[in-house]
């Protein structure tokens, strides 16, 4: 009955494993070696230079600026997008009029959910182009046009080192809030309604209910969302590449530079492949460290119900 | 960062329907709840306006003439002409980019689902020496940022003639989305009962037949979740095409629009660019409205589960 079992296993796995090994595993493995070479330009010559790339990296101010920007994003984005996401999800699901000693969502909750989530489905590149126009430095941009109506002079949002990175972070928040609303809506939906009912009958305030029931019961989901947001904060490549001044330079003056974009520029604009790969290894290390820290801090007893 | 999200727990079930919790019960006046209700609507509405306004503005601008765009941000188009859409589709090559994206994504998603489900099925249901190692190799791919591999990948893809080729890009997407598909679907196949597969074998079904005709149909819900997540991810992919597709004839839509926005400084066909943005959003909107529930649960499951 089970003849040809091994033939089947080999036949099924051979293709995918070869594809994966050649296009994914092999490049990843190679990268650690490439990061130890002075490979540059489109020649096949590469010389082992030991840890020189890493030494240089530690002294490279742009590396540190980029890293700082990624880490800033890893702090700011979770606070705003998860905070707002949780706030709106609570509003949508348990802030409705409590006529009947029961919590319920506001009217039109599904409309809001659809609207909030839609930007998340759009390509980041498309969003970046769109928001570049919203931020247009002249009065023709949506934002400066609006400020003009209330008598404020146009601000060069993406062209000024003071505002550019914050303007980009705001776009990420704009995109991702709806996603977290959806995630938390699913989590809140799985809380037994009796819990809310009992709390309301006991006269607990909304605020208390939020902190004592909603948050503990969806804490697992909040954790996952934090990790997810942190990981996205270490990316930011597409949005910076599309929105930053002078065609994705991470400008003005590296004020929006992030590691992903710096790696891209180093490799594919300047052809310094060895150094770019060393930056890639650094990004990998940062990712792992951040993930470990997040998971450490987030541990909190799971509530069983 | 990595091209895919980081799924965590091993529970592949689609999340429960996201009905807000509600219960009927005794009447009880709740004045606090009512004020909160007014407030929550104000907040919710504000965010909805913030989300819709930039999108709506983009759509309106694509109907305006360049003169109108350059005079005021807030004016309505004088006449609704479709010229800009025709220009975007043909002159600006949006049509070509659309076609390229459709080819790459449909091929990529079919391959990802086909190979991913095959690997997952074998790992989940055929114990053999090396089974765990293969599983671990695939799942490890979820933890590495793609920036780490990008330089070696660029050269591997060139030497294998996969760069500047639509099927080539689809293969690369497949390889990089396999870890996610394998991880998610392995967990799914493990939840399926043994009895049905055993019955199929007793009836003289071969391994391939059992997979295609018995197990795959049973895994449909899991396949749909993965399919949605992978489709959206590949449709929006930016880094890989930017690095690998240097020939403008092979651009995908996200990349095409971004490069159009940069070159726009010289050509300055503003309404055409806005029309391009609008065109790129329309299919996403249509698909979202039609498959709203599946997309929402697929995205949440893909990211969180």
Coordinates of C-alpha atoms in Angstrom, one line a residue:
Chain A
X1 CA 0.0 0.0 0.0
X2 CA 2.8 2.4 0.6
X3 CA 5.2 1.5 -2.1
X4 CA 7.3 4.3 -3.5
X5 CA 7.2 6.2 -0.3
X6 CA 10.8 7.4 -0.5
X7 CA 10.5 8.0 -4.2
X8 CA 7.6 10.3 -3.5
X9 CA 9.4 12.1 -0.7
X10 CA 12.4 12.7 -2.9
X11 CA 10.3 13.7 -5.9
X12 CA 8.3 16.1 -3.9
X13 CA 11.1 17.8 -2.0
X14 CA 13.9 17.9 -4.7
X15 CA 12.6 20.8 -6.7
X16 CA 11.6 23.2 -3.9
X17 CA 14.8 22.4 -1.9
X18 CA 17.1 23.1 -4.9
X19 CA 15.2 26.4 -5.6
X20 CA 15.4 27.4 -2.0
X21 CA 19.0 26.4 -1.5
X22 CA 20.2 28.2 -4.6
X23 CA 18.2 31.4 -4.3
X24 CA 17.9 31.8 -0.6
X25 CA 20.3 29.7 1.5
X26 CA 23.3 30.1 -0.8
X27 CA 23.1 33.9 -0.9
X28 CA 22.6 34.1 2.8
X29 CA 25.7 31.9 3.5
X30 CA 27.7 33.8 0.9
X31 CA 27.0 37.1 2.4
X32 CA 29.0 36.4 5.5
X33 CA 32.0 35.7 3.3
X34 CA 31.4 38.6 1.0
X35 CA 31.3 40.9 4.0
X36 CA 34.9 40.0 4.6
X37 CA 36.0 41.1 1.2
X38 CA 36.8 44.4 -0.6
X39 CA 34.5 43.4 -3.5
X40 CA 33.5 46.5 -5.4
X41 CA 32.4 47.3 -8.9
X42 CA 31.1 44.8 -11.3
X43 CA 34.3 42.7 -11.5
X44 CA 34.7 39.2 -10.2
X45 CA 37.8 40.2 -8.2
X46 CA 37.4 40.1 -4.5
X47 CA 40.1 40.0 -1.9
X48 CA 39.7 38.9 1.6
X49 CA 40.4 41.8 3.9
X50 CA 39.3 40.3 7.2
X51 CA 37.3 42.5 9.4
X52 CA 38.2 45.8 7.8
X53 CA 34.7 46.4 6.6
X54 CA 33.4 46.0 10.1
X55 CA 36.1 48.4 11.5
X56 CA 35.1 50.9 8.9
X57 CA 31.4 50.4 9.8
X58 CA 32.0 51.3 13.4
X59 CA 33.6 54.6 12.3
X60 CA 31.0 55.4 9.6
X61 CA 28.8 58.2 10.9
X62 CA 26.1 57.4 8.3
X63 CA 25.8 53.9 9.7
X64 CA 25.2 55.2 13.1
X65 CA 22.7 57.8 11.9
X66 CA 20.8 55.1 10.0
X67 CA 20.8 52.8 12.9
X68 CA 19.6 55.6 15.2
X69 CA 16.7 56.3 12.7
X70 CA 15.7 52.6 12.6
X71 CA 15.8 52.4 16.4
X72 CA 13.8 55.7 16.7
X73 CA 11.2 54.1 14.4
X74 CA 11.2 51.0 16.5
X75 CA 10.2 53.1 19.5
X76 CA 7.9 55.6 17.8
X77 CA 6.0 53.4 15.4
X78 CA 4.8 50.8 18.0
X79 CA 3.7 53.5 20.4
X80 CA 1.7 55.4 17.8
X81 CA 0.4 52.7 15.4
X82 CA -0.3 50.1 18.1
X83 CA -1.5 52.7 20.5
X84 CA -3.9 54.2 18.0
X85 CA -4.8 50.7 16.7
X86 CA -5.7 49.5 20.2
X87 CA -7.6 52.7 20.9
X88 CA -9.7 52.5 17.7
X89 CA -10.3 48.8 18.1
X90 CA -11.6 49.3 21.6
X91 CA -13.8 52.1 20.3
X92 CA -15.1 50.0 17.5
X93 CA -15.8 47.0 19.5
X94 CA -16.7 47.9 23.1
X95 CA -17.4 51.6 23.2
X96 CA -20.9 51.5 21.8
X97 CA -23.8 52.8 23.8
X98 CA -24.4 50.5 26.7
X99 CA -28.1 50.4 26.8
X100 CA -28.4 46.9 28.0
X101 CA -25.6 46.4 30.4
X102 CA -23.6 45.0 27.7
X103 CA -20.8 46.3 25.6
X104 CA -21.0 46.5 21.9
X105 CA -19.4 48.2 19.0
X106 CA -20.3 51.6 17.7
X107 CA -22.5 51.9 14.7
X108 CA -20.7 51.7 11.4
X109 CA -17.9 49.7 12.9
X110 CA -17.3 47.7 9.8
X111 CA -17.2 50.8 7.6
X112 CA -14.5 52.2 9.8
X113 CA -12.6 49.0 9.7
X114 CA -12.7 48.8 5.9
X115 CA -11.5 52.4 5.5
X116 CA -8.8 52.2 8.1
X117 CA -7.4 49.0 6.6
X118 CA -7.4 49.9 3.0
X119 CA -4.0 51.8 2.9
X120 CA -2.3 48.7 4.3
X121 CA -3.2 46.9 1.1
X122 CA -1.5 49.5 -1.1
X123 CA 2.1 49.2 -2.1
X124 CA 4.4 51.2 0.0
X125 CA 6.0 52.6 -3.1
X126 CA 2.6 53.9 -4.3
X127 CA 1.9 55.3 -0.8
X128 CA 5.3 57.0 -0.9
X129 CA 4.6 58.7 -4.2
X130 CA 1.2 59.7 -3.1
X131 CA 2.4 61.2 0.2
X132 CA 5.3 63.0 -1.5
X133 CA 2.6 65.0 -3.2
X134 CA 0.6 65.5 0.0
X135 CA 3.8 66.9 1.5
X136 CA 4.6 69.1 -1.6
X137 CA 6.6 72.1 -0.4
X138 CA 4.5 74.6 -2.3
X139 CA 0.9 75.5 -1.6
X140 CA -0.2 72.9 -4.2
X141 CA 0.4 70.0 -1.8
X142 CA -2.6 68.8 0.2
X143 CA -1.0 69.5 3.6
X144 CA 0.5 72.9 2.8
X145 CA -2.7 73.8 0.9
X146 CA -4.6 73.1 4.0
X147 CA -2.2 75.1 6.2
X148 CA -2.5 77.9 3.7
X149 CA -6.3 78.0 4.3
X150 CA -5.6 78.7 8.0
X151 CA -2.8 81.2 7.2
X152 CA 0.3 79.1 7.8
X153 CA 3.2 79.4 5.4
X154 CA 4.1 76.3 3.4
X155 CA 6.5 74.0 5.2
X156 CA 9.1 72.1 3.2
X157 CA 8.2 68.8 4.9
X158 CA 10.5 66.4 3.1
X159 CA 13.2 69.0 2.3
X160 CA 14.0 70.1 5.8
X161 CA 16.2 68.0 8.0
X162 CA 14.0 68.8 11.0
X163 CA 10.8 67.5 9.6
X164 CA 11.7 65.0 6.9
X165 CA 12.0 61.8 9.0
X166 CA 9.0 62.6 11.1
X167 CA 6.9 63.2 8.0
X168 CA 7.9 59.7 6.8
X169 CA 7.2 58.1 10.1
X170 CA 3.7 59.7 10.1
X171 CA 3.0 58.0 6.8
X172 CA 3.9 54.6 8.2
X173 CA 1.5 55.3 11.1
X174 CA -1.1 56.3 8.6
X175 CA -0.6 53.0 6.8
X176 CA -0.4 50.6 9.7
X177 CA -3.1 51.8 12.2
X178 CA -5.8 50.0 10.2
X179 CA -3.9 46.8 10.3
X180 CA -3.6 46.8 14.1
X181 CA -7.2 47.7 14.4
X182 CA -8.0 44.6 12.5
X183 CA -5.6 42.5 14.5
X184 CA -7.0 43.7 17.8
X185 CA -10.6 43.5 16.6
X186 CA -10.0 39.8 16.0
X187 CA -8.5 39.4 19.5
X188 CA -11.2 41.4 21.3
X189 CA -13.8 39.4 19.4
X190 CA -12.6 36.3 21.0
X191 CA -13.0 37.6 24.6
X192 CA -16.1 36.0 26.1
X193 CA -18.8 38.7 26.2
X194 CA -19.8 37.5 29.8
X195 CA -16.6 39.0 31.0
X196 CA -17.6 42.5 29.9
X197 CA -21.2 41.9 31.1
X198 CA -20.0 40.9 34.6
X199 CA -17.7 43.9 34.9
X200 CA -20.4 46.3 33.8
X201 CA -22.9 44.9 36.3
X202 CA -20.3 45.4 39.0
X203 CA -20.1 49.0 37.9
X204 CA -16.6 49.0 36.5
X205 CA -15.7 52.1 34.5
X206 CA -14.8 51.9 30.8
X207 CA -11.3 52.8 31.6
X208 CA -11.0 50.1 34.2
X209 CA -12.6 47.6 31.9
X210 CA -10.1 48.5 29.2
X211 CA -7.1 48.0 31.5
X212 CA -8.4 45.1 33.6
X213 CA -10.2 43.1 31.0
X214 CA -9.4 44.0 27.4
X215 CA -5.6 44.5 27.7
X216 CA -4.8 41.5 29.8
X217 CA -6.9 39.2 27.7
X218 CA -5.4 40.3 24.4
X219 CA -1.8 40.7 25.8
X220 CA -0.5 37.9 23.6
X221 CA -1.7 39.7 20.5
X222 CA -0.3 43.0 21.7
X223 CA 3.1 41.2 22.1
X224 CA 3.0 39.8 18.6
X225 CA 2.0 43.2 17.3
X226 CA 4.9 44.9 19.0
X227 CA 7.4 42.4 17.5
X228 CA 5.8 42.8 14.1
X229 CA 6.0 46.6 14.4
X230 CA 9.6 46.5 15.6
X231 CA 10.5 44.3 12.6
X232 CA 8.9 46.7 10.2
X233 CA 10.7 49.6 11.9
X234 CA 14.0 47.9 11.0
X235 CA 12.9 47.8 7.3
X236 CA 11.5 51.2 6.2
X237 CA 13.4 50.7 2.9
X238 CA 10.7 51.3 0.4
X239 CA 9.2 54.3 2.0
X240 CA 12.5 56.1 2.5
X241 CA 13.7 55.1 -1.0
X242 CA 10.6 56.6 -2.5
X243 CA 10.0 59.6 -0.3
X244 CA 13.4 60.9 0.6
X245 CA 14.9 63.9 -1.2
X246 CA 16.8 63.6 -4.5
X247 CA 15.5 60.2 -5.6
X248 CA 15.9 58.1 -2.5
X249 CA 19.2 59.3 -1.2
X250 CA 18.0 59.2 2.4
X251 CA 18.4 62.9 2.4
X252 CA 18.3 65.7 2.9
X253 CA 21.7 65.2 4.4
X254 CA 21.0 61.7 5.6
X255 CA 18.3 63.0 7.8
X256 CA 16.0 60.2 6.7
X257 CA 18.6 57.5 6.1
X258 CA 17.8 54.0 7.4
X259 CA 20.0 50.9 7.2
X260 CA 18.0 49.3 4.4
X261 CA 18.3 52.2 2.2
X262 CA 22.0 52.8 3.1
X263 CA 22.7 49.2 2.2
X264 CA 20.9 49.6 -1.1
X265 CA 22.7 52.7 -2.0
X266 CA 26.1 51.4 -1.0
X267 CA 25.7 48.3 -3.1
X268 CA 23.7 49.3 -6.1
X269 CA 24.6 53.0 -6.5
X270 CA 28.2 53.0 -5.3
X271 CA 29.0 49.4 -6.2
X272 CA 30.7 48.7 -2.8
X273 CA 29.4 45.2 -2.4
X274 CA 31.7 44.0 0.3
X275 CA 30.9 46.9 2.6
X276 CA 27.2 46.8 1.8
X277 CA 27.1 43.2 2.9
X278 CA 28.9 44.0 6.1
X279 CA 26.1 46.5 6.7
X280 CA 23.6 43.7 6.0
X281 CA 25.3 41.5 8.6
X282 CA 25.1 44.4 11.1
X283 CA 21.3 44.8 10.3
X284 CA 20.9 41.1 10.9
X285 CA 22.6 41.3 14.3
X286 CA 20.5 44.3 15.3
X287 CA 17.3 42.4 14.3
X288 CA 18.2 39.5 16.4
X289 CA 19.2 41.6 19.4
X290 CA 16.0 43.7 19.2
X291 CA 13.9 40.5 18.9
X292 CA 15.5 39.0 22.0
X293 CA 15.1 42.2 24.0
X294 CA 11.4 42.6 23.0
X295 CA 10.6 39.0 23.9
X296 CA 12.4 39.3 27.2
X297 CA 10.6 42.5 28.2
X298 CA 7.2 41.3 27.0
X299 CA 7.0 38.1 29.0
X300 CA 4.1 38.4 31.2
X301 CA 1.9 35.6 32.5
X302 CA -0.6 34.5 30.0
X303 CA -4.2 34.9 31.2
X304 CA -6.1 31.7 30.9
X305 CA -9.9 31.9 30.5
Chain B
X1 CA 13.8 43.4 6.3
X2 CA 12.7 40.0 5.4
X3 CA 10.1 39.9 2.6
X4 CA 7.6 38.2 4.7
X5 CA 6.2 38.7 8.1
X6 CA 7.1 36.7 11.1
X7 CA 4.4 34.2 12.0
X8 CA 4.8 32.9 15.5
X9 CA 2.4 30.6 17.2
X10 CA 1.7 27.3 15.4
X11 CA -2.1 27.7 15.2
X12 CA -3.0 27.9 11.6
X13 CA -6.7 28.3 12.2
X14 CA -8.2 31.3 10.6
X15 CA -9.2 33.7 13.4
X16 CA -12.7 33.6 14.7
X17 CA -15.2 35.8 13.0
X18 CA -14.7 39.3 14.3
X19 CA -18.2 40.0 15.5
X20 CA -18.0 42.6 18.3
X21 CA -19.1 41.1 21.6
X22 CA -22.7 41.9 22.3
X23 CA -25.3 40.6 24.7
X24 CA -28.7 41.6 25.5
X25 CA -29.5 42.1 29.2
X26 CA -31.1 44.3 31.7
X27 CA -31.6 48.0 31.0
X28 CA -29.2 50.3 32.7
X29 CA -28.6 53.9 32.1
X30 CA -24.9 54.6 31.4
X31 CA -24.3 58.3 31.1
X32 CA -20.5 57.8 31.0
X33 CA -21.0 55.5 28.1
X34 CA -23.0 58.0 26.2
X35 CA -20.5 60.8 26.4
X36 CA -17.9 58.3 25.4
X37 CA -20.0 57.4 22.5
X38 CA -20.0 60.9 21.2
X39 CA -16.3 61.2 21.7
X40 CA -15.5 57.9 20.1
X41 CA -17.5 58.8 17.0
X42 CA -15.6 62.1 16.8
X43 CA -12.3 60.3 17.0
X44 CA -13.2 57.5 14.6
X45 CA -14.6 60.0 12.1
X46 CA -11.5 62.1 12.3
X47 CA -9.2 59.2 11.5
X48 CA -11.5 58.0 8.7
X49 CA -11.2 61.5 7.1
X50 CA -7.5 61.5 7.5
X51 CA -7.3 58.2 5.7
X52 CA -9.7 59.0 2.9
X53 CA -8.6 62.6 2.2
X54 CA -5.2 61.9 0.6
X55 CA -6.7 59.0 -1.4
X56 CA -9.6 61.1 -2.6
X57 CA -7.3 64.0 -3.4
X58 CA -5.2 61.8 -5.6
X59 CA -8.2 60.6 -7.5
X60 CA -9.5 64.2 -8.0
X61 CA -6.1 65.4 -9.1
X62 CA -6.0 62.8 -11.8
X63 CA -9.0 64.5 -13.4
X64 CA -7.5 68.0 -13.2
X65 CA -5.4 69.6 -15.8
X66 CA -1.8 70.4 -14.9
X67 CA -2.7 74.0 -14.7
X68 CA -5.4 73.3 -12.2
X69 CA -3.1 71.1 -10.1
X70 CA -0.5 73.8 -10.0
X71 CA -2.8 76.6 -9.0
X72 CA -4.7 75.2 -6.0
X73 CA -4.6 72.1 -3.9
X74 CA -8.2 72.3 -2.9
X75 CA -10.0 73.1 -6.1
X76 CA -12.2 70.6 -7.8
X77 CA -11.5 69.6 -11.4
X78 CA -13.1 71.8 -13.9
X79 CA -14.1 69.0 -16.2
X80 CA -13.8 65.2 -15.8
X81 CA -11.6 64.1 -18.7
X82 CA -10.1 60.7 -18.9
X83 CA -7.1 61.9 -21.0
X84 CA -4.7 61.6 -18.1
X85 CA -5.7 58.0 -17.6
X86 CA -5.1 57.2 -21.3
X87 CA -1.7 58.9 -21.1
X88 CA -0.8 57.1 -17.9
X89 CA -1.8 53.7 -19.4
X90 CA 0.0 54.1 -22.7
X91 CA 2.6 56.8 -22.7
X92 CA 3.7 56.3 -19.2
X93 CA 3.6 52.5 -19.6
X94 CA 1.4 51.9 -16.6
X95 CA -0.4 49.3 -18.7
X96 CA 2.9 47.4 -19.4
X97 CA 3.8 47.6 -15.7
X98 CA 0.4 46.2 -14.8
X99 CA 0.8 43.3 -17.1
X100 CA 4.3 42.6 -15.8
X101 CA 3.1 42.6 -12.2
X102 CA 0.1 40.3 -13.1
X103 CA 2.4 37.8 -14.8
X104 CA 5.0 37.8 -12.0
X105 CA 2.5 37.7 -9.1
X106 CA 0.2 35.1 -10.6
X107 CA 3.1 32.8 -11.5
X108 CA 4.8 33.5 -8.1
X109 CA 1.7 32.8 -6.1
X110 CA 0.9 29.6 -7.9
X111 CA 4.5 28.3 -7.5
X112 CA 4.6 29.4 -3.9
X113 CA 1.4 27.7 -3.0
X114 CA 2.2 24.6 -5.1
X115 CA 5.7 24.0 -3.9
X116 CA 5.0 25.2 -0.4
X117 CA 2.0 22.9 0.1
X118 CA 4.0 20.0 -1.3
X119 CA 6.9 20.5 1.1
X120 CA 4.6 21.2 4.0
X121 CA 2.6 18.1 3.3
X122 CA 5.7 15.8 3.2
X123 CA 7.2 17.4 6.3
X124 CA 4.0 17.2 8.2
X125 CA 3.0 13.7 7.3
X126 CA 6.0 11.6 6.2
X127 CA 8.5 11.0 9.0
X128 CA 11.9 10.3 7.5
X129 CA 15.5 11.0 8.6
X130 CA 16.3 14.6 7.9
X131 CA 12.6 15.7 8.2
X132 CA 13.3 18.1 11.0
X133 CA 16.4 19.5 9.4
X134 CA 14.5 20.4 6.2
X135 CA 11.8 22.0 8.2
X136 CA 14.3 24.0 10.2
X137 CA 16.1 25.1 7.1
X138 CA 12.9 26.5 5.7
X139 CA 11.8 28.2 8.9
X140 CA 15.2 29.7 9.4
X141 CA 14.5 31.7 6.2
X142 CA 11.9 33.6 8.1
X143 CA 14.4 35.2 10.5
X144 CA 16.9 36.6 8.1
X145 CA 16.5 40.1 6.7
X146 CA 16.5 40.0 2.9
X147 CA 19.0 42.9 2.9
X148 CA 21.6 40.4 4.1
X149 CA 21.2 38.3 1.0
X150 CA 20.6 41.0 -1.5
X151 CA 24.1 41.4 -2.9
X152 CA 24.9 37.7 -3.4
X153 CA 21.3 37.2 -4.7
X154 CA 21.8 39.9 -7.3
X155 CA 24.8 38.0 -8.7
X156 CA 23.3 34.5 -8.4
X157 CA 20.2 35.8 -10.3
X158 CA 22.4 37.4 -13.0
X159 CA 24.4 34.3 -13.6
X160 CA 21.3 32.1 -13.8
X161 CA 19.6 34.6 -16.2
X162 CA 16.9 35.2 -13.7
X163 CA 17.4 39.0 -13.6
X164 CA 15.4 41.1 -16.0
X165 CA 13.1 38.2 -16.6
X166 CA 9.5 38.0 -15.4
X167 CA 9.5 34.2 -14.8
X168 CA 12.9 34.7 -13.2
X169 CA 11.5 37.2 -10.7
X170 CA 8.5 34.9 -10.0
X171 CA 10.9 32.1 -9.2
X172 CA 12.8 34.4 -6.8
X173 CA 9.6 35.5 -5.1
X174 CA 8.7 31.9 -4.8
X175 CA 12.0 31.0 -3.1
X176 CA 11.7 33.9 -0.7
X177 CA 8.0 33.2 0.2
X178 CA 8.5 29.5 0.6
X179 CA 9.5 29.7 4.3
X180 CA 6.3 31.4 5.2
X181 CA 4.2 29.0 3.1
X182 CA 6.0 26.0 4.5
X183 CA 5.8 27.2 8.1
X184 CA 2.1 28.0 7.9
X185 CA 1.0 25.0 5.9
X186 CA 3.0 22.4 7.8
X187 CA 1.1 23.4 10.9
X188 CA -2.1 23.2 8.9
X189 CA -1.5 19.7 7.4
X190 CA -0.7 18.5 10.9
X191 CA -4.2 19.4 12.1
X192 CA -5.8 17.3 9.3
X193 CA -7.1 13.8 10.4
X194 CA -5.1 10.7 9.4
X195 CA -8.0 8.6 8.7
X196 CA -9.0 10.0 5.3
X197 CA -5.5 9.7 3.9
X198 CA -5.2 6.2 5.2
X199 CA -8.5 5.3 3.6
X200 CA -7.3 6.7 0.3
X201 CA -4.2 4.6 0.5
X202 CA -6.2 1.5 1.3
X203 CA -8.3 2.2 -1.8
X204 CA -5.1 2.0 -3.8
X205 CA -4.4 5.7 -4.1
X206 CA -0.8 6.6 -4.9
X207 CA 1.1 9.2 -2.9
X208 CA 0.8 11.9 -5.6
X209 CA -2.9 11.2 -6.1
X210 CA -3.5 11.2 -2.4
X211 CA -1.8 14.6 -2.2
X212 CA -3.6 16.2 -5.1
X213 CA -7.1 14.7 -4.7
X214 CA -7.5 14.1 -1.0
X215 CA -5.1 16.2 1.1
X216 CA -4.9 19.4 -0.9
X217 CA -8.7 19.9 -1.1
X218 CA -8.8 19.4 2.7
X219 CA -6.2 22.1 3.2
X220 CA -8.2 24.7 1.2
X221 CA -8.8 27.2 4.1
X222 CA -5.1 27.2 4.9
X223 CA -4.2 27.6 1.3
X224 CA -6.5 30.6 0.9
X225 CA -5.0 32.4 3.9
X226 CA -1.5 31.8 2.7
X227 CA -2.5 32.7 -0.9
X228 CA -4.0 36.1 0.2
X229 CA -1.0 36.9 2.3
X230 CA 1.5 36.0 -0.4
X231 CA -0.4 37.7 -3.2
X232 CA -0.5 41.0 -1.3
X233 CA 3.2 40.7 -0.3
X234 CA 4.3 39.9 -3.9
X235 CA 2.1 42.6 -5.5
X236 CA 3.7 45.2 -3.2
X237 CA 7.2 43.9 -3.4
X238 CA 9.7 46.7 -4.0
X239 CA 13.3 45.8 -3.1
X240 CA 13.6 42.7 -5.2
X241 CA 12.3 44.2 -8.4
X242 CA 14.2 47.4 -7.9
X243 CA 17.5 45.4 -7.6
X244 CA 16.7 42.7 -10.2
X245 CA 14.6 44.4 -12.9
X246 CA 16.8 47.1 -14.3
X247 CA 15.2 47.0 -17.7
X248 CA 12.2 49.5 -17.8
X249 CA 10.3 47.0 -20.0
X250 CA 10.3 44.6 -17.1
X251 CA 9.3 47.0 -14.3
X252 CA 6.5 46.0 -12.0
X253 CA 3.8 48.5 -11.0
X254 CA 5.2 49.7 -7.7
X255 CA 8.7 50.2 -9.2
X256 CA 7.3 51.8 -12.3
X257 CA 5.3 54.4 -10.4
X258 CA 8.2 55.2 -8.2
X259 CA 10.6 55.7 -11.1
X260 CA 7.9 57.7 -12.9
X261 CA 7.6 60.0 -9.9
X262 CA 11.3 60.7 -10.0
X263 CA 11.5 61.3 -13.8
X264 CA 8.4 63.4 -13.5
X265 CA 10.5 66.3 -12.5
X266 CA 11.6 66.5 -16.1
X267 CA 8.5 65.4 -17.9
X268 CA 6.0 67.0 -15.5
X269 CA 2.8 65.4 -16.5
X270 CA 1.3 65.7 -13.1
X271 CA -2.2 64.6 -13.9
X272 CA -0.8 61.6 -15.7
X273 CA 1.1 60.6 -12.6
X274 CA -1.9 61.0 -10.4
X275 CA -3.9 58.9 -12.9
X276 CA -1.2 56.3 -12.6
X277 CA -1.5 56.2 -8.8
X278 CA -5.3 56.0 -9.1
X279 CA -5.1 53.2 -11.6
X280 CA -2.8 51.2 -9.3
X281 CA -5.2 51.6 -6.4
X282 CA -8.4 50.6 -8.3
X283 CA -7.8 46.9 -8.6
X284 CA -6.7 46.7 -5.0
X285 CA -9.9 48.4 -3.9
X286 CA -12.1 46.2 -6.1
X287 CA -10.5 43.0 -4.9
X288 CA -10.7 44.2 -1.3
X289 CA -14.4 45.0 -1.5
X290 CA -15.2 41.7 -3.1
X291 CA -13.0 39.5 -0.8
X292 CA -13.1 41.7 2.3
X293 CA -13.7 39.0 4.9
X294 CA -11.1 36.6 3.4
X295 CA -8.5 39.3 3.0
X296 CA -8.9 40.6 6.5
X297 CA -8.7 37.2 8.1
X298 CA -5.9 36.1 5.8
X299 CA -3.8 39.2 6.6
X300 CA -4.4 38.8 10.4
X301 CA -3.7 35.1 10.3
X302 CA -0.6 35.6 8.2
X303 CA 0.9 38.2 10.4
X304 CA -0.1 37.1 13.8
X305 CA -0.6 33.4 13.9

